[in-house]
CSV table of C-alpha atoms and ligand atoms in Angstrom, one decimal:
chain,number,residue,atom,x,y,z
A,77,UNK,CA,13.9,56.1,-4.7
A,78,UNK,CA,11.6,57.9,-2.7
A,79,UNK,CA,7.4,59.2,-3.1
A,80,UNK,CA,6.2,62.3,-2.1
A,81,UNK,CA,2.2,62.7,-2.2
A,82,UNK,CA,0.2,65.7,-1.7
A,83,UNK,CA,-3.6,64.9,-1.4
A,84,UNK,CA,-6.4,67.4,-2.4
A,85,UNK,CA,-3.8,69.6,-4.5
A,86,UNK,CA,-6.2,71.4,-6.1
A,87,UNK,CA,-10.0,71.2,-7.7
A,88,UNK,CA,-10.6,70.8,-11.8
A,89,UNK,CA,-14.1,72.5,-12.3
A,90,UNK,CA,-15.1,72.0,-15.8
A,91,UNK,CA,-17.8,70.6,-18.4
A,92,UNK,CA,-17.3,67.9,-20.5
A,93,UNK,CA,-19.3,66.9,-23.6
A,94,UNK,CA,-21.2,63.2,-23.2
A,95,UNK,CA,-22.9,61.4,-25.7
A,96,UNK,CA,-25.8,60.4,-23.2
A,97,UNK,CA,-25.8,63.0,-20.6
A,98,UNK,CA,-25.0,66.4,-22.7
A,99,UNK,CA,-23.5,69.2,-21.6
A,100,UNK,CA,-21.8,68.1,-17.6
A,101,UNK,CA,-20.3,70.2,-15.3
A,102,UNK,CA,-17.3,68.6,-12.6
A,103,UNK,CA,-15.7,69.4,-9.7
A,104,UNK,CA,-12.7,66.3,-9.3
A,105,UNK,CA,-10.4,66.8,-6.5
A,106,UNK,CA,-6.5,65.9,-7.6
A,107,UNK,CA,-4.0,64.0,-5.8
A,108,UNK,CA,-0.8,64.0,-7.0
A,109,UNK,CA,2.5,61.2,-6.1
A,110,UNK,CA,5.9,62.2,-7.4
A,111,UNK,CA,8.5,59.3,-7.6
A,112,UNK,CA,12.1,60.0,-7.8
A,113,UNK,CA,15.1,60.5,-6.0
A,114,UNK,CA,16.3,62.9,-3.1
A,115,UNK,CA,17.9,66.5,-4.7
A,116,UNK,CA,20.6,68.3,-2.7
A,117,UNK,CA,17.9,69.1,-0.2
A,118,UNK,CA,16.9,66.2,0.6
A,119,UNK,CA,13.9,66.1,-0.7
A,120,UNK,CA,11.7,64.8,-4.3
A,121,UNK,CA,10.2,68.5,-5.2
A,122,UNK,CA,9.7,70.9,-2.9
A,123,UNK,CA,6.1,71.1,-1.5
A,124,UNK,CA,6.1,74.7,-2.3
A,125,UNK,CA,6.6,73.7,-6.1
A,126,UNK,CA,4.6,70.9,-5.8
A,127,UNK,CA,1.6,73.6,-5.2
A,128,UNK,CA,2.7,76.0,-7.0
A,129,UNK,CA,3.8,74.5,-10.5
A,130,UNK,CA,2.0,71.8,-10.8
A,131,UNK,CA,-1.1,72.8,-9.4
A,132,UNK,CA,-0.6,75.6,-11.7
A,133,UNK,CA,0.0,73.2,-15.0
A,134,UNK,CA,-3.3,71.3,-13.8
A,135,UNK,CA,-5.2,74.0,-13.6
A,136,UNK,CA,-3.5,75.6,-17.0
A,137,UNK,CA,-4.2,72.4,-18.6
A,138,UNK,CA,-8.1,71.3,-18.1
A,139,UNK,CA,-9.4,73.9,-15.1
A,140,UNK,CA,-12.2,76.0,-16.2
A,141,UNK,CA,-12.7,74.5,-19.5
A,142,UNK,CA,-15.0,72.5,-21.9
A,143,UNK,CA,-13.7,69.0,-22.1
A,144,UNK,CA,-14.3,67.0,-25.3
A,145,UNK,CA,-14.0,63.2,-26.1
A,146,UNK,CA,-12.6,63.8,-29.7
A,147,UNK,CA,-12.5,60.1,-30.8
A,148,UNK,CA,-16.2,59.9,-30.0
A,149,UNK,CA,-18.9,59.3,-33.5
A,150,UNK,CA,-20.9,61.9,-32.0
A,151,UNK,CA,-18.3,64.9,-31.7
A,152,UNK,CA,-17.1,67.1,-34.2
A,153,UNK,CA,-14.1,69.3,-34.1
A,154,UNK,CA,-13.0,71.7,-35.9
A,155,UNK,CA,-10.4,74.8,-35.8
A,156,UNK,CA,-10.3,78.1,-37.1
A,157,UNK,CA,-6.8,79.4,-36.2
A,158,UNK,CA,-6.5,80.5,-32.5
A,159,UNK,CA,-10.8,79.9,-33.0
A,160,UNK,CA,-12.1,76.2,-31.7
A,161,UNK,CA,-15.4,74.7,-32.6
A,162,UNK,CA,-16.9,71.4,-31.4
A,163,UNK,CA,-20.5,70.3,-31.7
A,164,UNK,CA,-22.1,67.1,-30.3
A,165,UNK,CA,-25.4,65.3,-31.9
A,166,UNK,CA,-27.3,63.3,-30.0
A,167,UNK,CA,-30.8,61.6,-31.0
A,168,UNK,CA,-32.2,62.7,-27.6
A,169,UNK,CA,-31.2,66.6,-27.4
A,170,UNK,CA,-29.9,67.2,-30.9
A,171,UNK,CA,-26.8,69.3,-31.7
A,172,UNK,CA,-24.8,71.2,-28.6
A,173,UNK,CA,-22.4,73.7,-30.2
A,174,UNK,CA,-19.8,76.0,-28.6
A,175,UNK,CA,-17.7,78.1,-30.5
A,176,UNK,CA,-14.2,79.4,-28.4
A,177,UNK,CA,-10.9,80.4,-28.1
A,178,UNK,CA,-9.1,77.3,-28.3
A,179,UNK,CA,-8.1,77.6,-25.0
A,180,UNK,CA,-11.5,76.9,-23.6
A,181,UNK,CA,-12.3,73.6,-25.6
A,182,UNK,CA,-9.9,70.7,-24.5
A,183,UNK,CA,-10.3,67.7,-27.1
A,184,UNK,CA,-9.0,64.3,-25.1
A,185,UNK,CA,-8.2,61.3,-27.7
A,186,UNK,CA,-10.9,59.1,-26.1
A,187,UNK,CA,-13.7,58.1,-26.8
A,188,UNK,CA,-15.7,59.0,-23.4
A,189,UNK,CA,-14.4,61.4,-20.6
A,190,UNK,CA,-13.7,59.7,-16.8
A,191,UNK,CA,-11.3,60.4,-14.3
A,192,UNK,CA,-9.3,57.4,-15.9
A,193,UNK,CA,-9.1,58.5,-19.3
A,194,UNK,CA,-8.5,62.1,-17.9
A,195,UNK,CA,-5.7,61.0,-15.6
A,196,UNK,CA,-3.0,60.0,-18.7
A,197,UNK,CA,-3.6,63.2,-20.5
A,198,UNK,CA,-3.0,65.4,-16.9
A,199,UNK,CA,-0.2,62.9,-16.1
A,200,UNK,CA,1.6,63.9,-19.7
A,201,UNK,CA,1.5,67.3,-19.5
A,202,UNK,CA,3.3,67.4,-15.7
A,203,UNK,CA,6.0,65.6,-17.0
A,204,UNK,CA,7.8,68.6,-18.4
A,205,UNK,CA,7.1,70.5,-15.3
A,206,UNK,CA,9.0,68.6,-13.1
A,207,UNK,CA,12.8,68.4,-12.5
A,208,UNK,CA,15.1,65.6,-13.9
A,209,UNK,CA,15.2,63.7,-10.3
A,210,UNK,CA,11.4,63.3,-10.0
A,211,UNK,CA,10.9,59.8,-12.5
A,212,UNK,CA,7.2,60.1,-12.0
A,213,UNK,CA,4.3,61.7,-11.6
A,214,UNK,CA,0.8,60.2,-10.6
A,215,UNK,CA,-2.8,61.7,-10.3
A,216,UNK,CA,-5.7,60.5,-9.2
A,217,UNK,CA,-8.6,62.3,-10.0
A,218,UNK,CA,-11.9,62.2,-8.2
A,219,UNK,CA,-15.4,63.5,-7.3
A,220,UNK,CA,-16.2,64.2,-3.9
A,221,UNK,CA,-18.1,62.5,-1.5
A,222,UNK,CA,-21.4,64.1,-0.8
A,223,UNK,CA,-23.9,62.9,1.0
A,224,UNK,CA,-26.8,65.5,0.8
A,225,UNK,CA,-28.4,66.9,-2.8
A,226,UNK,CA,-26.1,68.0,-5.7
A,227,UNK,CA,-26.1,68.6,-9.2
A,228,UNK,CA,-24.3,69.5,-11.7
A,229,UNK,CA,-24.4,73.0,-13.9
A,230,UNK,CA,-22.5,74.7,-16.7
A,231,UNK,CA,-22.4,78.7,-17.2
A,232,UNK,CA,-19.7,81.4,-18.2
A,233,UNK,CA,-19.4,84.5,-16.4
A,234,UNK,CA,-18.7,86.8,-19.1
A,235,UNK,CA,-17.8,90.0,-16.8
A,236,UNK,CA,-15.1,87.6,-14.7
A,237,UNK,CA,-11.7,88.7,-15.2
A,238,UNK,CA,-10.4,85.3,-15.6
A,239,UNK,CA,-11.3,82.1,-16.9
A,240,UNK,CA,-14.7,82.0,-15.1
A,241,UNK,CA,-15.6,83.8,-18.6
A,242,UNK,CA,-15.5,80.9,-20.5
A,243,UNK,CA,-19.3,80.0,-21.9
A,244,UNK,CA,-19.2,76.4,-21.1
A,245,UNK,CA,-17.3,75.5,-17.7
A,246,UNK,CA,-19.3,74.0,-15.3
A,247,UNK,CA,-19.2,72.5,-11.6
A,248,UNK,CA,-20.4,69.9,-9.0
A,249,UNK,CA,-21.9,71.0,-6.3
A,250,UNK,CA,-23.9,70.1,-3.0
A,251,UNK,CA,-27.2,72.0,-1.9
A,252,UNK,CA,-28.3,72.8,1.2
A,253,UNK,CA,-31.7,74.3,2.2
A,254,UNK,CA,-32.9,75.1,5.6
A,255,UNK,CA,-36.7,76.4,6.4
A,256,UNK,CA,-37.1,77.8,9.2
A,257,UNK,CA,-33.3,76.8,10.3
A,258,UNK,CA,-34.6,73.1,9.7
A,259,UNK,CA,-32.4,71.4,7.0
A,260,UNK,CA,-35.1,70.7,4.3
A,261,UNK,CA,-33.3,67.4,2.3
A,262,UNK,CA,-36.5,67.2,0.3
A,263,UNK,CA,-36.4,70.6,-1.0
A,264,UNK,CA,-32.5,70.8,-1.4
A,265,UNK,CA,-33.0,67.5,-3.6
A,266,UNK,CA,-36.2,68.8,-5.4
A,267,UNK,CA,-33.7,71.3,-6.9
A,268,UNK,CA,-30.9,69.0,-7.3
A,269,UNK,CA,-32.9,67.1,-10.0
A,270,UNK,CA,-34.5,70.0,-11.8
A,271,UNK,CA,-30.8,71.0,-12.1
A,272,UNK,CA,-29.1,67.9,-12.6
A,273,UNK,CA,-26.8,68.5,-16.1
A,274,UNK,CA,-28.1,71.8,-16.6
A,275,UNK,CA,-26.9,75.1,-18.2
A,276,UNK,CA,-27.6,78.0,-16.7
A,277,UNK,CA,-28.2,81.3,-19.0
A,278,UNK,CA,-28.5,84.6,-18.1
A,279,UNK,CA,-31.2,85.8,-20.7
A,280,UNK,CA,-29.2,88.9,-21.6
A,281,UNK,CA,-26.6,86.6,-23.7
A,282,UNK,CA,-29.4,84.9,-25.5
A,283,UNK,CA,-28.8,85.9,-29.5
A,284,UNK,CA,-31.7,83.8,-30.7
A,285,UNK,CA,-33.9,81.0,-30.4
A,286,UNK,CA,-34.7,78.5,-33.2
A,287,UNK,CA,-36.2,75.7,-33.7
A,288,UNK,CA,-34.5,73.1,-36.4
A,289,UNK,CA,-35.4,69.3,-36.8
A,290,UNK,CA,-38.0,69.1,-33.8
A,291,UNK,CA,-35.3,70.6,-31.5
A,292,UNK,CA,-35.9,74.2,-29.8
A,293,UNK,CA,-32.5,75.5,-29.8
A,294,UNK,CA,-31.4,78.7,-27.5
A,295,UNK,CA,-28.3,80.8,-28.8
A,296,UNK,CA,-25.9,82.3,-26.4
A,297,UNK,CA,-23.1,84.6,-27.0
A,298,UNK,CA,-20.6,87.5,-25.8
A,299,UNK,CA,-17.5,89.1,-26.1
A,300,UNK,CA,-15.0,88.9,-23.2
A,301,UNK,CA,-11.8,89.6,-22.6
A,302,UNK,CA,-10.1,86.1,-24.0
A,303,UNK,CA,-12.3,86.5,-27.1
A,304,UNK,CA,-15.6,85.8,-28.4
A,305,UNK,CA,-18.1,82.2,-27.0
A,306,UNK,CA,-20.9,81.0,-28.3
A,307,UNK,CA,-23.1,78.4,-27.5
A,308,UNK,CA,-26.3,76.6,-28.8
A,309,UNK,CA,-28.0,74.1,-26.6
A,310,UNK,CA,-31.2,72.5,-26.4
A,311,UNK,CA,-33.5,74.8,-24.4
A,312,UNK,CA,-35.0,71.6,-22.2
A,313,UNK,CA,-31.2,71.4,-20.9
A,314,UNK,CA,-31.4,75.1,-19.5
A,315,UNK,CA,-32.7,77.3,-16.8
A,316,UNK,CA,-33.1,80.7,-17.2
A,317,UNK,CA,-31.7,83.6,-14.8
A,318,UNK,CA,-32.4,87.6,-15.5
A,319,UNK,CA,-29.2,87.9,-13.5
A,320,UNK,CA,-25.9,87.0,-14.0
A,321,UNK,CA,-25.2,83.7,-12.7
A,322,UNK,CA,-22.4,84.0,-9.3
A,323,UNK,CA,-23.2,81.7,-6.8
A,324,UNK,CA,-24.0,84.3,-4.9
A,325,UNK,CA,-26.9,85.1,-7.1
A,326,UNK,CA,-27.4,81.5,-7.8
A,327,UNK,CA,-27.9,81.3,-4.1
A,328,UNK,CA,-30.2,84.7,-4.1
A,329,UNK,CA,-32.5,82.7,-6.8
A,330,UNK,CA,-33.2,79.7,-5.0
A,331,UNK,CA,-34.1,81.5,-2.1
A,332,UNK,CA,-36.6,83.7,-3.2
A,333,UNK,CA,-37.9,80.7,-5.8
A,334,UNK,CA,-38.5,78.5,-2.6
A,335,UNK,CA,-39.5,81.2,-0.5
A,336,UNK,CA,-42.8,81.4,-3.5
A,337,UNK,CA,-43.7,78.0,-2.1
A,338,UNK,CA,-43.2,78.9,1.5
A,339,UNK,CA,-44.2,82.5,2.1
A,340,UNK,CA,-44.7,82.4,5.6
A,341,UNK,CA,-41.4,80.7,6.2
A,342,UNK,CA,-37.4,81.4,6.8
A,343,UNK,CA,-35.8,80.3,3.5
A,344,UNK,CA,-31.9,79.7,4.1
A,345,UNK,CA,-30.2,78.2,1.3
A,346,UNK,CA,-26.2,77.2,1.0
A,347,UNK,CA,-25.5,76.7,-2.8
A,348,UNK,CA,-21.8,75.5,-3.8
A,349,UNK,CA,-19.6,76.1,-5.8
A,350,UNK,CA,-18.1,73.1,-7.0
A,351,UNK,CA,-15.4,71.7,-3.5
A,352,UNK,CA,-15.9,73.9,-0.1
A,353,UNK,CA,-17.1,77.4,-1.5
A,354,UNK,CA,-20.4,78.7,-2.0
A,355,UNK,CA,-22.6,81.4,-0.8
A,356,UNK,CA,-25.3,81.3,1.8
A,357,UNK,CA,-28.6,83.8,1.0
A,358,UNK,CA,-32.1,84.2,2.9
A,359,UNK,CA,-35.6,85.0,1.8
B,775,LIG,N1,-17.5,85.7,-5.3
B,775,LIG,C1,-17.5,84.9,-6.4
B,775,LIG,N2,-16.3,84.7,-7.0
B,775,LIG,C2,-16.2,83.8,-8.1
B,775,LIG,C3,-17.3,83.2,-8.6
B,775,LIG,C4,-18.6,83.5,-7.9
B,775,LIG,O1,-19.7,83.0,-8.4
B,775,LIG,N3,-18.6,84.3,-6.9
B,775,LIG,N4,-17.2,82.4,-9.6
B,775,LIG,C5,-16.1,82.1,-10.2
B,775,LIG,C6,-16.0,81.1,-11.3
B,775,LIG,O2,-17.3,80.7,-11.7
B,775,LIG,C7,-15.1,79.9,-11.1
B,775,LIG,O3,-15.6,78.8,-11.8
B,775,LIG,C8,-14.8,79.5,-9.7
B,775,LIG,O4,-13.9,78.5,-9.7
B,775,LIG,P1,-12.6,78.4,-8.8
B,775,LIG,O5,-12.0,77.2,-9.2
B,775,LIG,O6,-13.0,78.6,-7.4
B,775,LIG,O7,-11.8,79.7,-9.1
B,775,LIG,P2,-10.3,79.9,-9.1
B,775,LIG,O8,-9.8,79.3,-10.4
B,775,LIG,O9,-10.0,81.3,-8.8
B,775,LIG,O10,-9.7,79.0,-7.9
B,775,LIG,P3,-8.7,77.8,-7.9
B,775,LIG,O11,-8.2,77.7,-6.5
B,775,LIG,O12,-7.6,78.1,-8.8
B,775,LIG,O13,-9.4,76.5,-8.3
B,775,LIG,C9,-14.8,82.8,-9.8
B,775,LIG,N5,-15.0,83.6,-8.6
């Protein structure tokens, strides 16, 4: 018997639903361990597999989606054919509904989402993508360690050609804001908190705005290539862009938003995208 490992493998960015916190958007790095014995090569699975395959079932099974606890009182599923529907009540924001391709709404038999309860569901589904030597396969999932402001933000991307389209995927990730090429922590963790669990819209996919049992509600929806989204969320959990909402014009905002306070100043600010990618702009 032998164990291969592979750390870091790849990076689920996604939103789950939460009974407290609402609408969250993740970034967990995977690392995967494969128990088995040696092939005719010598070897568990070959790392080129390993990356290929099951990074690719990973990524095919929760990347770029919106995660649901389905054994939770507060959801309710419900499916329409190749059409998925899940809403969330809460006393605190009211009702979060999302309307998808079924693809893009990921129910989880549990009753709260974690890396634990994650872990069993990624760990069944890689069982069939790996050959008859390999007895096991292990994950462990995991945020990164970050040490300066983050926060965490849903969106969809309706004009992306992949699964970035999706209306409620959503990511973790560290801010960094420099004024006058002095790192600013105060100001990079002002905006942290104003966008801690938040949903960023671009106003241009707002279909209405309502308000229904002392809730205002704001409507989203498009049509993209996988299909049709639609989501209704408590306006206090959104922010409002007249842009779409790239990290590189997520980076463009903040800049000239800080730069209002500090017109005399260099504004520099590195916005992330969820693990090691982002986009730097200046104002
Ligand atoms: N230049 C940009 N490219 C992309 C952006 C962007 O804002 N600017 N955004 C996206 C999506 O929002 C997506 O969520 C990015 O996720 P990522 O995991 O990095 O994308 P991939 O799936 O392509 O990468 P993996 O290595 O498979 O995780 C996409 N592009």
């Amino acid at each position: 018997m032998a164990s291969l490992f592979v750390e870091q493998l790849t990076v689920i960015d996604f939103s789950y639903l939460c009974p407290e916190r609402g609408l969250v958007g993740e970034s967990w790095l995977v690392d995967v361990v494969l128990d088995g014995s040696l092939n005719e090569q010598g070897m568990v699975f070959d790392f080129g597999n390993v990356k290929k395959d099951i990074k690719q079932a990973i990524d095919s099974t929760i990347d770029h989606t919106l995660v649901v606890p389905s054994k939770s009182k507060a959801i309710q599923l419900v499916d329409h054919g190749d059409i998925r529907e899940v809403m969330l009540e809460t006393s605190q924001n009211g009702i979060l509904h999302c309307q998808a391709p079924s693809a893009a709404i990921v129910p989880i038999p549990v009753d709260v989402i974690t890396p634990s309860t994650l872990k069993a569901v990624v760990e069944e589904h890689l069982k069939s993508v790996v050959p008859d030597n390999v007895d096991s396969v292990s994950v462990n999932l995991y945020p990164q360690s970050i040490q300066e402001a983050y926060y965490h933000y849903s969106h969809g991307l309706k004009k992306h050609h992949g699964d970035c389209q999706r209306i409620a995927h959503g990511h973790r990730s560290p801010l960094k804001v420099k004024l006058d090429g002095q790192t600013s922590p105060q100001l990079a963790s002002q905006w942290a908190k104003k966008w801690q669990d938040i949903y960023l819209v671009t106003e241009a996919d707002i279909l209405d705005e309502f308000e229904n049992k002392g809730f205002r509600y704001i409507k989203c929806g498009y049509q993209a290539p996988q299909g049709y989204f639609e989501l209704t969320i408590n306006k206090k959990c959104c922010y409002f862009f007249q842009t779409d909402t790239t990290v590189e014009l997520i980076a463009q905002h903040l800049a000239q938003e800080i730069k209002k306070d500090y017109p005399s100043h260099q504004v520099t600010v590195h916005a992330y995208e969820g693990y090691k990618k982002g986009a730097i702009a200046t104002a």
